[in-house]
């Protein structure tokens, strides 16, 4: 996993190491292939919240910051910078997502749409014109068109509801 824009690949790799360490710790025999395979199946489920959050964030940022003549996309880029410059939760939240300190996909989803709504709000001030309202509507549909396909590709169930995946509840082997 490589993300030239965010550098999230190393964060995911280090997180994967911690998950693997904790997962393999109860195993006494790493030569027991069937048991090891069952645990590695759990690994892919347990790594999903951190990996998918960082991967989704990187993919969404890449699409937002790609060169585009679309005024709605330009407004989304400007809204990103202005949202981060608000400070507080508006900067701490996205930075904690990017760093892997907050591996909650729902938090990513909320911040992504907060940026889009903030962009629409910027367009409506000081006075909403029909052209600005149209750009605002395209900004929201464009944001949806960016984030929803990425979430679908990552797996909605694995991303938002990992505890519903059977491999999540793997018991240690009994010897």
PDB file of C-alpha atoms in Angstrom, residues 26 50 80 95 153:
ATOM      1  CA  UNK A  26      -0.960 -17.103  21.851  1.00  0.00           C
ATOM      2  CA  UNK A  50      -6.884   1.184  10.246  1.00  0.00           C
ATOM      3  CA  UNK A  80     -10.183  21.484   2.601  1.00  0.00           C
ATOM      4  CA  UNK A  95      -4.662  14.794  11.232  1.00  0.00           C
ATOM      5  CA  UNK A 153     -14.446  -1.034  -2.826  1.00  0.00           C
TER       6      UNK A 153
END
